[in-house]
mmCIF file of C-alpha atoms and ligand atoms in Angstrom:
data_model
loop_
_atom_site.group_PDB
_atom_site.id
_atom_site.type_symbol
_atom_site.label_atom_id
_atom_site.label_comp_id
_atom_site.label_asym_id
_atom_site.label_seq_id
_atom_site.Cartn_x
_atom_site.Cartn_y
_atom_site.Cartn_z
ATOM 1 C CA UNK I 1 -13.602 -11.384 25.554
ATOM 2 C CA UNK I 2 -14.545 -14.952 26.352
ATOM 3 C CA UNK I 3 -11.488 -16.769 24.739
ATOM 4 C CA UNK I 4 -12.974 -20.067 26.037
ATOM 5 C CA UNK I 5 -16.220 -19.825 24.070
ATOM 6 C CA UNK I 6 -14.260 -18.369 21.017
ATOM 7 C CA UNK I 7 -12.008 -21.308 20.792
ATOM 8 C CA UNK I 8 -13.791 -24.309 22.051
ATOM 9 C CA UNK I 9 -17.571 -24.308 21.418
ATOM 10 C CA UNK I 10 -18.266 -25.005 17.668
ATOM 11 C CA UNK I 11 -21.921 -24.938 17.162
ATOM 12 C CA UNK I 12 -23.361 -26.669 14.166
ATOM 13 C CA UNK I 13 -25.678 -23.835 12.989
ATOM 14 C CA UNK I 14 -24.432 -22.501 9.623
ATOM 15 C CA UNK I 15 -26.459 -19.456 9.849
ATOM 16 C CA UNK I 16 -28.008 -17.554 12.717
ATOM 17 C CA UNK I 17 -29.905 -14.303 13.278
ATOM 18 C CA UNK I 18 -28.417 -12.654 16.344
ATOM 19 C CA UNK I 19 -31.467 -11.189 17.699
ATOM 20 C CA UNK I 20 -29.474 -12.305 20.811
ATOM 21 C CA UNK I 21 -30.735 -8.799 21.211
ATOM 22 C CA UNK I 22 -31.047 -6.351 23.826
ATOM 23 C CA UNK I 23 -34.216 -4.190 24.167
ATOM 24 C CA UNK I 24 -36.052 -3.386 21.090
ATOM 25 C CA UNK I 25 -35.617 0.349 21.411
ATOM 26 C CA UNK I 26 -31.859 -0.212 21.709
ATOM 27 C CA UNK I 27 -31.874 -2.475 18.611
ATOM 28 C CA UNK I 28 -33.492 0.129 16.429
ATOM 29 C CA UNK I 29 -30.748 2.538 17.041
ATOM 30 C CA UNK I 30 -28.111 0.187 16.091
ATOM 31 C CA UNK I 31 -27.049 -0.818 12.553
ATOM 32 C CA UNK I 32 -27.731 -4.353 11.240
ATOM 33 C CA UNK I 33 -24.535 -5.929 10.128
ATOM 34 C CA UNK I 34 -24.328 -9.328 8.413
ATOM 35 C CA UNK I 35 -21.102 -11.300 9.136
ATOM 36 C CA UNK I 36 -20.098 -13.858 6.431
ATOM 37 C CA UNK I 37 -17.453 -16.298 7.633
ATOM 38 C CA UNK I 38 -15.080 -17.965 5.139
ATOM 39 C CA UNK I 39 -12.359 -19.470 7.394
ATOM 40 C CA UNK I 40 -8.787 -18.493 7.699
ATOM 41 C CA UNK I 41 -6.514 -18.102 10.783
ATOM 42 C CA UNK I 42 -9.208 -16.130 12.655
ATOM 43 C CA UNK I 43 -11.324 -19.394 12.592
ATOM 44 C CA UNK I 44 -8.420 -21.634 13.324
ATOM 45 C CA UNK I 45 -7.311 -23.548 16.486
ATOM 46 C CA UNK I 46 -4.020 -24.722 17.460
ATOM 47 C CA UNK I 47 -2.822 -27.562 19.799
ATOM 48 C CA UNK I 48 -1.789 -25.077 22.494
ATOM 49 C CA UNK I 49 -1.564 -21.325 23.143
ATOM 50 C CA UNK I 50 2.109 -21.126 21.574
ATOM 51 C CA UNK I 51 1.083 -22.893 18.361
ATOM 52 C CA UNK I 52 1.267 -19.703 16.322
ATOM 53 C CA UNK I 53 2.244 -21.061 12.942
ATOM 54 C CA UNK I 54 1.115 -24.668 13.095
ATOM 55 C CA UNK I 55 -2.693 -24.738 13.410
ATOM 56 C CA UNK I 56 -5.976 -25.454 11.622
ATOM 57 C CA UNK I 57 -6.738 -28.385 9.374
ATOM 58 C CA UNK I 58 -3.117 -28.776 8.397
ATOM 59 C CA UNK I 59 -2.341 -29.470 11.976
ATOM 60 C CA UNK I 60 -5.255 -31.742 12.468
ATOM 61 C CA UNK I 61 -7.453 -29.153 14.196
ATOM 62 C CA UNK I 62 -10.978 -28.409 13.395
ATOM 63 C CA UNK I 63 -11.977 -24.896 12.220
ATOM 64 C CA UNK I 64 -14.076 -22.718 14.428
ATOM 65 C CA UNK I 65 -17.739 -21.817 13.112
ATOM 66 C CA UNK I 66 -19.240 -18.433 12.665
ATOM 67 C CA UNK I 67 -21.435 -18.755 15.804
ATOM 68 C CA UNK I 68 -18.486 -19.522 18.024
ATOM 69 C CA UNK I 69 -16.472 -16.617 16.436
ATOM 70 C CA UNK I 70 -19.245 -14.114 17.146
ATOM 71 C CA UNK I 71 -20.190 -15.416 20.731
ATOM 72 C CA UNK I 72 -16.581 -14.996 21.839
ATOM 73 C CA UNK I 73 -16.885 -11.239 21.405
ATOM 74 C CA UNK I 74 -20.159 -10.115 23.051
ATOM 75 C CA UNK I 75 -18.585 -6.591 22.718
ATOM 76 C CA UNK I 76 -20.013 -6.429 19.174
ATOM 77 C CA UNK I 77 -23.438 -6.043 20.386
ATOM 78 C CA UNK I 78 -22.527 -2.501 21.437
ATOM 79 C CA UNK I 79 -22.150 -1.521 17.892
ATOM 80 C CA UNK I 80 -24.634 -3.635 15.781
ATOM 81 C CA UNK I 81 -27.309 -6.234 15.633
ATOM 82 C CA UNK I 82 -25.479 -8.996 13.841
ATOM 83 C CA UNK I 83 -26.468 -11.930 11.798
ATOM 84 C CA UNK I 84 -23.976 -14.570 10.697
ATOM 85 C CA UNK I 85 -23.503 -17.168 7.866
ATOM 86 C CA UNK I 86 -20.831 -19.636 7.228
ATOM 87 C CA UNK I 87 -20.353 -19.350 3.499
ATOM 88 C CA UNK I 88 -17.343 -21.805 3.559
ATOM 89 C CA UNK I 89 -14.585 -22.574 6.061
ATOM 90 C CA UNK I 90 -11.211 -22.909 4.445
ATOM 91 C CA UNK I 91 -7.712 -21.377 4.520
ATOM 92 C CA UNK I 92 -7.732 -18.550 2.005
ATOM 93 C CA UNK I 93 -5.159 -20.132 -0.267
ATOM 94 C CA UNK I 94 -7.692 -22.824 -0.834
ATOM 95 C CA UNK I 95 -10.597 -20.648 -1.934
ATOM 96 C CA UNK I 96 -11.688 -21.562 -5.443
ATOM 97 C CA UNK I 97 -13.157 -19.336 -8.175
ATOM 98 C CA UNK I 98 -16.581 -20.962 -7.553
ATOM 99 C CA UNK I 99 -16.320 -20.095 -3.734
ATOM 100 C CA UNK I 100 -15.384 -16.521 -4.757
ATOM 101 C CA UNK I 101 -18.433 -16.034 -6.974
ATOM 102 C CA UNK I 102 -20.744 -17.644 -4.357
ATOM 103 C CA UNK I 103 -19.294 -15.195 -1.723
ATOM 104 C CA UNK I 104 -19.685 -12.162 -3.932
ATOM 105 C CA UNK I 105 -23.182 -12.964 -4.967
ATOM 106 C CA UNK I 106 -24.320 -13.621 -1.403
ATOM 107 C CA UNK I 107 -22.640 -10.323 -0.285
ATOM 108 C CA UNK I 108 -24.519 -8.475 -2.957
ATOM 109 C CA UNK I 109 -27.801 -10.034 -2.071
ATOM 110 C CA UNK I 110 -27.448 -9.035 1.602
ATOM 111 C CA UNK I 111 -26.374 -5.537 0.695
ATOM 112 C CA UNK I 112 -29.406 -5.108 -1.457
ATOM 113 C CA UNK I 113 -31.646 -5.902 1.385
ATOM 114 C CA UNK I 114 -33.124 -2.923 3.416
ATOM 115 C CA UNK I 115 -32.478 -4.973 6.508
ATOM 116 C CA UNK I 116 -28.683 -4.851 6.284
ATOM 117 C CA UNK I 117 -26.548 -1.708 6.765
ATOM 118 C CA UNK I 118 -23.212 -3.283 6.272
ATOM 119 C CA UNK I 119 -21.388 -6.546 5.736
ATOM 120 C CA UNK I 120 -18.367 -7.998 7.428
ATOM 121 C CA UNK I 121 -16.456 -10.863 5.940
ATOM 122 C CA UNK I 122 -14.099 -12.822 8.023
ATOM 123 C CA UNK I 123 -11.330 -14.311 5.723
ATOM 124 C CA UNK I 124 -7.814 -15.800 5.790
ATOM 125 C CA UNK I 125 -5.152 -13.186 5.395
ATOM 126 C CA UNK I 126 -3.105 -14.882 2.682
ATOM 127 C CA UNK I 127 -5.479 -13.845 -0.097
ATOM 128 C CA UNK I 128 -7.596 -11.271 1.651
ATOM 129 C CA UNK I 129 -6.324 -8.511 -0.457
ATOM 130 C CA UNK I 130 -7.442 -10.362 -3.513
ATOM 131 C CA UNK I 131 -11.022 -10.949 -2.367
ATOM 132 C CA UNK I 132 -11.278 -7.416 -1.047
ATOM 133 C CA UNK I 133 -10.235 -5.983 -4.394
ATOM 134 C CA UNK I 134 -12.476 -8.351 -6.373
ATOM 135 C CA UNK I 135 -15.509 -7.220 -4.300
ATOM 136 C CA UNK I 136 -14.440 -3.633 -4.513
ATOM 137 C CA UNK I 137 -14.920 -3.883 -8.246
ATOM 138 C CA UNK I 138 -18.096 -5.984 -8.522
ATOM 139 C CA UNK I 139 -20.480 -4.955 -5.663
ATOM 140 C CA UNK I 140 -23.005 -2.353 -6.457
ATOM 141 C CA UNK I 141 -23.388 -0.690 -3.148
ATOM 142 C CA UNK I 142 -22.509 2.324 -1.001
ATOM 143 C CA UNK I 143 -22.882 0.444 2.160
ATOM 144 C CA UNK I 144 -19.750 -0.502 4.162
ATOM 145 C CA UNK I 145 -18.098 -3.851 3.421
ATOM 146 C CA UNK I 146 -15.287 -4.796 5.686
ATOM 147 C CA UNK I 147 -12.914 -7.761 5.375
ATOM 148 C CA UNK I 148 -11.191 -8.930 8.445
ATOM 149 C CA UNK I 149 -8.866 -11.812 9.469
ATOM 150 C CA UNK I 150 -6.198 -12.438 12.149
ATOM 151 C CA UNK I 151 -2.577 -13.506 12.087
ATOM 152 C CA UNK I 152 -2.833 -15.594 15.227
ATOM 153 C CA UNK I 153 -5.261 -18.493 15.603
ATOM 154 C CA UNK I 154 -8.134 -18.198 18.069
ATOM 155 C CA UNK I 155 -6.265 -20.288 20.582
ATOM 156 C CA UNK I 156 -3.020 -18.317 20.338
ATOM 157 C CA UNK I 157 -1.564 -16.248 23.243
ATOM 158 C CA UNK I 158 -2.598 -12.645 22.468
ATOM 159 C CA UNK I 159 -4.959 -13.652 19.636
ATOM 160 C CA UNK I 160 -5.638 -10.641 17.391
ATOM 161 C CA UNK I 161 -8.876 -12.040 15.963
ATOM 162 C CA UNK I 162 -11.405 -10.823 18.694
ATOM 163 C CA UNK I 163 -10.419 -7.076 18.618
ATOM 164 C CA UNK I 164 -10.064 -7.195 14.812
ATOM 165 C CA UNK I 165 -13.629 -8.588 14.592
ATOM 166 C CA UNK I 166 -15.055 -6.091 17.032
ATOM 167 C CA UNK I 167 -13.432 -3.230 15.074
ATOM 168 C CA UNK I 168 -14.546 -4.681 11.785
ATOM 169 C CA UNK I 169 -18.343 -4.774 12.919
ATOM 170 C CA UNK I 170 -17.937 -1.403 14.435
ATOM 171 C CA UNK I 171 -16.581 -0.101 11.159
ATOM 172 C CA UNK I 172 -19.294 -1.852 9.101
ATOM 173 C CA UNK I 173 -21.938 -0.191 11.379
ATOM 174 C CA UNK I 174 -20.554 3.318 10.908
ATOM 175 C CA UNK I 175 -22.021 5.816 8.453
ATOM 176 C CA UNK I 176 -18.481 7.157 8.173
ATOM 177 C CA UNK I 177 -17.481 3.953 6.281
ATOM 178 C CA UNK I 178 -20.114 4.497 3.568
ATOM 179 C CA UNK I 179 -19.172 5.003 -0.016
ATOM 180 C CA UNK I 180 -15.503 4.205 0.759
ATOM 181 C CA UNK I 181 -15.372 0.954 -1.294
ATOM 182 C CA UNK I 182 -14.394 -2.278 0.260
ATOM 183 C CA UNK I 183 -12.339 -1.837 3.436
ATOM 184 C CA UNK I 184 -9.902 -4.074 5.148
ATOM 185 C CA UNK I 185 -9.772 -3.528 9.087
ATOM 186 C CA UNK I 186 -6.803 -5.244 10.766
ATOM 187 C CA UNK I 187 -4.506 -4.212 13.572
ATOM 188 C CA UNK I 188 -6.454 -0.973 14.194
ATOM 189 C CA UNK I 189 -5.908 0.300 10.633
ATOM 190 C CA UNK I 190 -8.543 1.010 7.990
ATOM 191 C CA UNK I 191 -7.251 0.276 4.445
ATOM 192 C CA UNK I 192 -8.677 0.493 1.015
ATOM 193 C CA UNK I 193 -9.054 -2.732 -1.058
ATOM 194 C CA UNK I 194 -7.023 -1.113 -3.751
ATOM 195 C CA UNK I 195 -3.955 -0.191 -1.890
ATOM 196 C CA UNK I 196 -3.673 -2.875 0.797
ATOM 197 C CA UNK I 197 -1.227 -5.739 0.701
ATOM 198 C CA UNK I 198 0.073 -8.421 2.908
ATOM 199 C CA UNK I 199 3.781 -7.598 3.654
ATOM 200 C CA UNK I 200 4.805 -9.917 6.409
ATOM 201 C CA UNK I 201 4.245 -13.722 6.706
ATOM 202 C CA UNK I 202 3.370 -13.773 10.361
ATOM 203 C CA UNK I 203 3.291 -10.426 11.978
ATOM 204 C CA UNK I 204 0.061 -8.888 13.232
ATOM 205 C CA UNK I 205 0.859 -5.566 11.521
ATOM 206 C CA UNK I 206 1.209 -7.404 8.045
ATOM 207 C CA UNK I 207 -1.284 -5.292 6.142
ATOM 208 C CA UNK I 208 0.141 -2.098 4.728
ATOM 209 C CA UNK I 209 -0.580 0.192 1.900
ATOM 210 C CA UNK I 210 2.833 1.413 0.908
ATOM 211 C CA UNK I 211 1.626 3.506 -2.029
ATOM 212 C CA UNK I 212 -1.405 5.076 -0.298
ATOM 213 C CA UNK I 213 -4.675 3.414 0.520
ATOM 214 C CA UNK I 214 -4.336 3.797 4.204
ATOM 215 C CA UNK I 215 -7.587 5.388 4.998
ATOM 216 C CA UNK I 216 -7.510 5.775 8.789
ATOM 217 C CA UNK I 217 -7.463 4.197 12.205
ATOM 218 C CA UNK I 218 -9.823 2.329 14.572
ATOM 219 C CA UNK I 219 -9.289 3.690 18.005
ATOM 220 C CA UNK I 220 -11.447 2.471 20.855
ATOM 221 C CA UNK I 221 -13.434 0.755 18.133
ATOM 222 C CA UNK I 222 -14.363 4.062 16.526
ATOM 223 C CA UNK I 223 -13.235 4.937 12.986
ATOM 224 C CA UNK I 224 -11.082 7.856 12.297
ATOM 225 C CA UNK I 225 -10.734 8.528 8.520
ATOM 226 C CA UNK I 226 -7.941 10.492 7.104
ATOM 227 C CA UNK I 227 -8.521 9.942 3.305
ATOM 228 C CA UNK I 228 -10.795 8.356 0.695
ATOM 229 C CA UNK I 229 -9.990 6.097 -2.208
ATOM 230 C CA UNK I 230 -9.477 7.966 -5.496
ATOM 231 C CA UNK I 231 -10.009 4.966 -7.936
ATOM 232 C CA UNK I 232 -13.420 3.783 -9.191
ATOM 233 C CA UNK I 233 -15.053 1.274 -6.968
ATOM 234 C CA UNK I 234 -18.373 -0.436 -6.019
ATOM 235 C CA UNK I 235 -21.413 1.642 -7.116
ATOM 236 C CA UNK I 236 -19.123 3.690 -9.493
ATOM 237 C CA UNK I 237 -17.618 0.399 -11.156
ATOM 238 C CA UNK I 238 -18.643 -0.901 -14.622
ATOM 239 C CA UNK I 239 -18.396 -4.523 -13.320
ATOM 240 C CA UNK I 240 -21.501 -6.041 -11.581
ATOM 241 C CA UNK I 241 -21.436 -9.319 -9.869
ATOM 242 C CA UNK I 242 -25.131 -9.916 -10.952
ATOM 243 C CA UNK I 243 -23.777 -10.271 -14.633
ATOM 244 C CA UNK I 244 -20.885 -12.461 -13.826
ATOM 245 C CA UNK I 245 -21.158 -16.340 -13.575
ATOM 246 C CA UNK I 246 -17.661 -17.235 -14.618
ATOM 247 C CA UNK I 247 -14.226 -15.591 -15.157
ATOM 248 C CA UNK I 248 -11.685 -16.295 -17.912
ATOM 249 C CA UNK I 249 -8.455 -17.884 -17.010
ATOM 250 C CA UNK I 250 -5.477 -15.331 -16.440
ATOM 251 C CA UNK I 251 -2.134 -16.475 -15.374
ATOM 252 C CA UNK I 252 0.832 -14.575 -13.889
ATOM 253 C CA UNK I 253 4.361 -15.121 -15.099
ATOM 254 C CA UNK I 254 7.023 -14.272 -12.466
ATOM 255 C CA UNK I 255 10.196 -12.877 -14.174
ATOM 256 C CA UNK I 256 13.717 -13.529 -12.808
ATOM 257 C CA UNK I 257 17.207 -12.979 -14.206
ATOM 258 C CA UNK I 258 17.756 -15.542 -16.808
ATOM 259 C CA UNK I 259 14.086 -16.786 -16.919
ATOM 260 C CA UNK I 260 12.514 -17.769 -20.229
ATOM 261 C CA UNK I 261 9.056 -17.961 -21.951
ATOM 262 C CA UNK I 262 8.336 -21.589 -21.002
ATOM 263 C CA UNK I 263 5.695 -20.679 -18.380
ATOM 264 C CA UNK I 264 4.085 -18.130 -20.689
ATOM 265 C CA UNK I 265 3.766 -20.742 -23.432
ATOM 266 C CA UNK I 266 2.312 -23.176 -21.055
ATOM 267 C CA UNK I 267 -0.347 -20.708 -19.821
ATOM 268 C CA UNK I 268 -1.395 -20.119 -23.398
ATOM 269 C CA UNK I 269 -1.564 -23.989 -23.970
ATOM 270 C CA UNK I 270 -3.720 -24.108 -20.883
ATOM 271 C CA UNK I 271 -6.205 -21.761 -22.329
ATOM 272 C CA UNK I 272 -5.308 -18.568 -20.661
ATOM 273 C CA UNK I 273 -7.233 -15.619 -22.109
ATOM 274 C CA UNK I 274 -4.916 -13.230 -20.382
ATOM 275 C CA UNK I 275 -1.324 -13.133 -18.949
ATOM 276 C CA UNK I 276 0.104 -10.705 -16.365
ATOM 277 C CA UNK I 277 3.788 -10.538 -16.558
ATOM 278 C CA UNK I 278 5.341 -9.683 -13.205
ATOM 279 C CA UNK I 279 8.527 -8.080 -14.669
ATOM 280 C CA UNK I 280 11.687 -6.652 -13.070
ATOM 281 C CA UNK I 281 11.754 -2.933 -12.280
ATOM 282 C CA UNK I 282 9.489 -0.918 -14.670
ATOM 283 C CA UNK I 283 8.049 -4.085 -16.284
ATOM 284 C CA UNK I 284 11.402 -5.141 -17.854
ATOM 285 C CA UNK I 285 11.908 -8.761 -18.990
ATOM 286 C CA UNK I 286 14.364 -11.121 -20.660
ATOM 287 C CA UNK I 287 14.119 -11.249 -24.577
ATOM 288 C CA UNK I 288 12.756 -14.843 -24.438
ATOM 289 C CA UNK I 289 9.803 -13.695 -22.297
ATOM 290 C CA UNK I 290 9.083 -10.826 -24.495
ATOM 291 C CA UNK I 291 9.118 -13.236 -27.499
ATOM 292 C CA UNK I 292 6.608 -15.617 -25.871
ATOM 293 C CA UNK I 293 4.309 -12.718 -24.816
ATOM 294 C CA UNK I 294 4.328 -11.373 -28.307
ATOM 295 C CA UNK I 295 3.371 -14.760 -29.609
ATOM 296 C CA UNK I 296 0.592 -15.001 -27.048
ATOM 297 C CA UNK I 297 -0.715 -11.657 -28.014
ATOM 298 C CA UNK I 298 -0.783 -12.628 -31.575
ATOM 299 C CA UNK I 299 -3.066 -15.530 -30.680
ATOM 300 C CA UNK I 300 -5.440 -13.240 -28.986
ATOM 301 C CA UNK I 301 -4.229 -13.481 -25.422
ATOM 302 C CA UNK I 302 -4.322 -10.134 -23.591
ATOM 303 C CA UNK I 303 -1.004 -9.215 -22.043
ATOM 304 C CA UNK I 304 -0.574 -6.929 -18.947
ATOM 305 C CA UNK I 305 2.880 -5.816 -18.144
ATOM 306 C CA UNK I 306 3.413 -5.137 -14.484
ATOM 307 C CA UNK I 307 6.223 -5.570 -11.899
ATOM 308 C CA UNK I 308 7.356 -7.799 -9.232
ATOM 309 C CA UNK I 309 8.470 -4.696 -7.312
ATOM 310 C CA UNK I 310 5.867 -4.016 -4.623
ATOM 311 C CA UNK I 311 5.498 -0.203 -4.992
ATOM 312 C CA UNK I 312 5.542 2.302 -7.888
ATOM 313 C CA UNK I 313 3.651 2.642 -11.164
ATOM 314 C CA UNK I 314 4.107 0.875 -14.455
ATOM 315 C CA UNK I 315 3.149 3.526 -17.149
ATOM 316 C CA UNK I 316 2.852 2.672 -20.830
ATOM 317 C CA UNK I 317 6.200 2.746 -22.782
ATOM 318 C CA UNK I 318 6.746 2.757 -26.504
ATOM 319 C CA UNK I 319 8.069 -0.788 -26.757
ATOM 320 C CA UNK I 320 5.236 -2.383 -24.849
ATOM 321 C CA UNK I 321 2.459 -0.300 -26.244
ATOM 322 C CA UNK I 322 3.769 -1.062 -29.874
ATOM 323 C CA UNK I 323 3.419 -4.831 -28.987
ATOM 324 C CA UNK I 324 -0.099 -4.202 -27.862
ATOM 325 C CA UNK I 325 0.537 -4.714 -24.251
ATOM 326 C CA UNK I 326 -1.308 -3.102 -21.357
ATOM 327 C CA UNK I 327 0.649 -1.412 -18.447
ATOM 328 C CA UNK I 328 -0.503 -2.574 -14.988
ATOM 329 C CA UNK I 329 -0.271 1.013 -13.534
ATOM 330 C CA UNK I 330 -0.254 0.593 -9.770
ATOM 331 C CA UNK I 331 -1.783 -2.920 -9.549
ATOM 332 C CA UNK I 332 0.284 -5.677 -7.969
ATOM 333 C CA UNK I 333 0.423 -8.755 -10.221
ATOM 334 C CA UNK I 334 -2.308 -10.477 -8.209
ATOM 335 C CA UNK I 335 -4.504 -7.517 -8.404
ATOM 336 C CA UNK I 336 -3.779 -6.991 -12.050
ATOM 337 C CA UNK I 337 -4.902 -10.526 -12.642
ATOM 338 C CA UNK I 338 -8.311 -9.865 -10.983
ATOM 339 C CA UNK I 339 -8.884 -6.653 -12.970
ATOM 340 C CA UNK I 340 -7.845 -8.375 -16.267
ATOM 341 C CA UNK I 341 -10.268 -11.216 -15.548
ATOM 342 C CA UNK I 342 -13.136 -8.810 -15.151
ATOM 343 C CA UNK I 343 -11.960 -6.427 -18.004
ATOM 344 C CA UNK I 344 -11.919 -9.443 -20.259
ATOM 345 C CA UNK I 345 -15.643 -10.175 -19.665
ATOM 346 C CA UNK I 346 -16.190 -6.783 -21.458
ATOM 347 C CA UNK I 347 -13.405 -6.202 -24.077
ATOM 348 C CA UNK I 348 -10.205 -7.524 -25.544
ATOM 349 C CA UNK I 349 -9.032 -4.204 -27.191
ATOM 350 C CA UNK I 350 -5.873 -3.274 -25.542
ATOM 351 C CA UNK I 351 -6.923 0.521 -25.629
ATOM 352 C CA UNK I 352 -10.066 -0.213 -23.724
ATOM 353 C CA UNK I 353 -8.116 -2.491 -21.420
ATOM 354 C CA UNK I 354 -5.641 0.288 -20.719
ATOM 355 C CA UNK I 355 -8.501 2.764 -19.939
ATOM 356 C CA UNK I 356 -9.617 0.135 -17.409
ATOM 357 C CA UNK I 357 -6.303 -0.214 -15.920
ATOM 358 C CA UNK I 358 -5.978 3.586 -15.624
ATOM 359 C CA UNK I 359 -9.421 3.939 -13.967
ATOM 360 C CA UNK I 360 -9.443 1.222 -11.330
HETATM 361 N N1 LIG P 401 -3.524 -19.486 6.413
HETATM 362 C C1 LIG P 401 -4.288 -18.437 6.578
HETATM 363 C C2 LIG P 401 -5.215 -18.069 5.554
HETATM 364 O O1 LIG P 401 -6.236 -18.701 5.434
HETATM 365 C C3 LIG P 401 -3.512 -17.246 6.990
HETATM 366 C C4 LIG P 401 -4.348 -16.328 7.809
HETATM 367 O O2 LIG P 401 -5.492 -16.356 7.807
HETATM 368 O O3 LIG P 401 -3.787 -15.470 8.459
HETATM 369 O O4 LIG P 401 -5.014 -17.316 4.751
#
C-alpha cells in the first residue's frame, strides 16, 4: 500500500477509466468493476496519524478524491479492471435523499451495462447499512454490489480503508458474489444488507449481523461464503429504482419510559406519510404514544410498530393489528423506515404493507 499517495495526492478528475491497465490478454481475464465514491471516513484525512476521531471537513481537512483512493491500493489491479466516479463526497450522515436517488440510479445504469461486472460503493459507515438496504431493494441486478468504508481516516495509523477497499473490489469481481443481494465488506467479513448494522462508534469491527446476515469472510482477498440471504432482494424485489423519482416522508419516533406523543403529532403536522415507532421490547409503548399513533393512522398515515431493541422479531399482535398497524418483523427502525418509504410508493393498505414487511 502506498499510504502517501492515498492520503496526499488529491487529483481533480471526478471520473476516470482505469485502463491503468496491464497487458490486454490479462485484462480480458479480469472482471470490470466500477467504483463509485461518496465520501466518509475512508475518504477523510486527519491532522496527524493519531487523529482517529477528529478528521475530515469538521476538522478543517479536505476529503480525498476517488482517484487518490484507488491509486493508493495498486493491489486492486490483481482482481479487476476498475473505473471510478465521484458521485458526491460527504460524511454519510450528510447524504440527502436526492443524493441517494442519484447514487441508486447511477449504480443501476452501470450494472445494466455489459462492460460492468460488479460495482463497489465507498461510503461513510454511519449510514452505510441504510444505503446498502435501500440499494438491496431497488436495484434490478444479479451482479455483485459491494459497499465499503473504513473506521479510521486514510491518514490514521493502521488505517483500515486500503485493505477494506481491496477486499471489496475482489468481492465485486467474484462470480461467487453474484445473486447475493447488496453486500457489505468490512473488516474481513461479508455481510448482507438486510442483516448488517453498525454496532460500535469507533471500532474497526463495528459491522455485525446479530440476527443472521453474516454471509462469509474475506481471507487473503478471497471470498468464503457460508450462507445466502433468505429475504427478497435486487432482481427478485418488486421495487425498481427506474420507477422512483421521490420518496414519501417517513419519520421514526423513539420511545422511552414516560415519553408522549408530541413527536408523533409533529411528524404528522410535517407531512409524514408514514411513522415507524421504535417501541420498547416487543413494540410496546406508553398510552399517550399509542393514542397519537391511532390518531395518525385515522388521518391516513401508515404506522409501523418496531422496537428499539437491536435483535429479535416484532410479529403482529391483536392490539396492534386491530389498530391497523404493521409489525416491523426483523427490521431495525432505520431499515423499517426505508422499506416503508418504498412500500408507500405502491400501497397504503395495512395488509399489503404487512406482506411487504414479511417478505423483505
Ligand atoms: N463520519 C463517517 C461517515 O461518513 C464515519 C465513517 O465513515 O466511518 O459516516
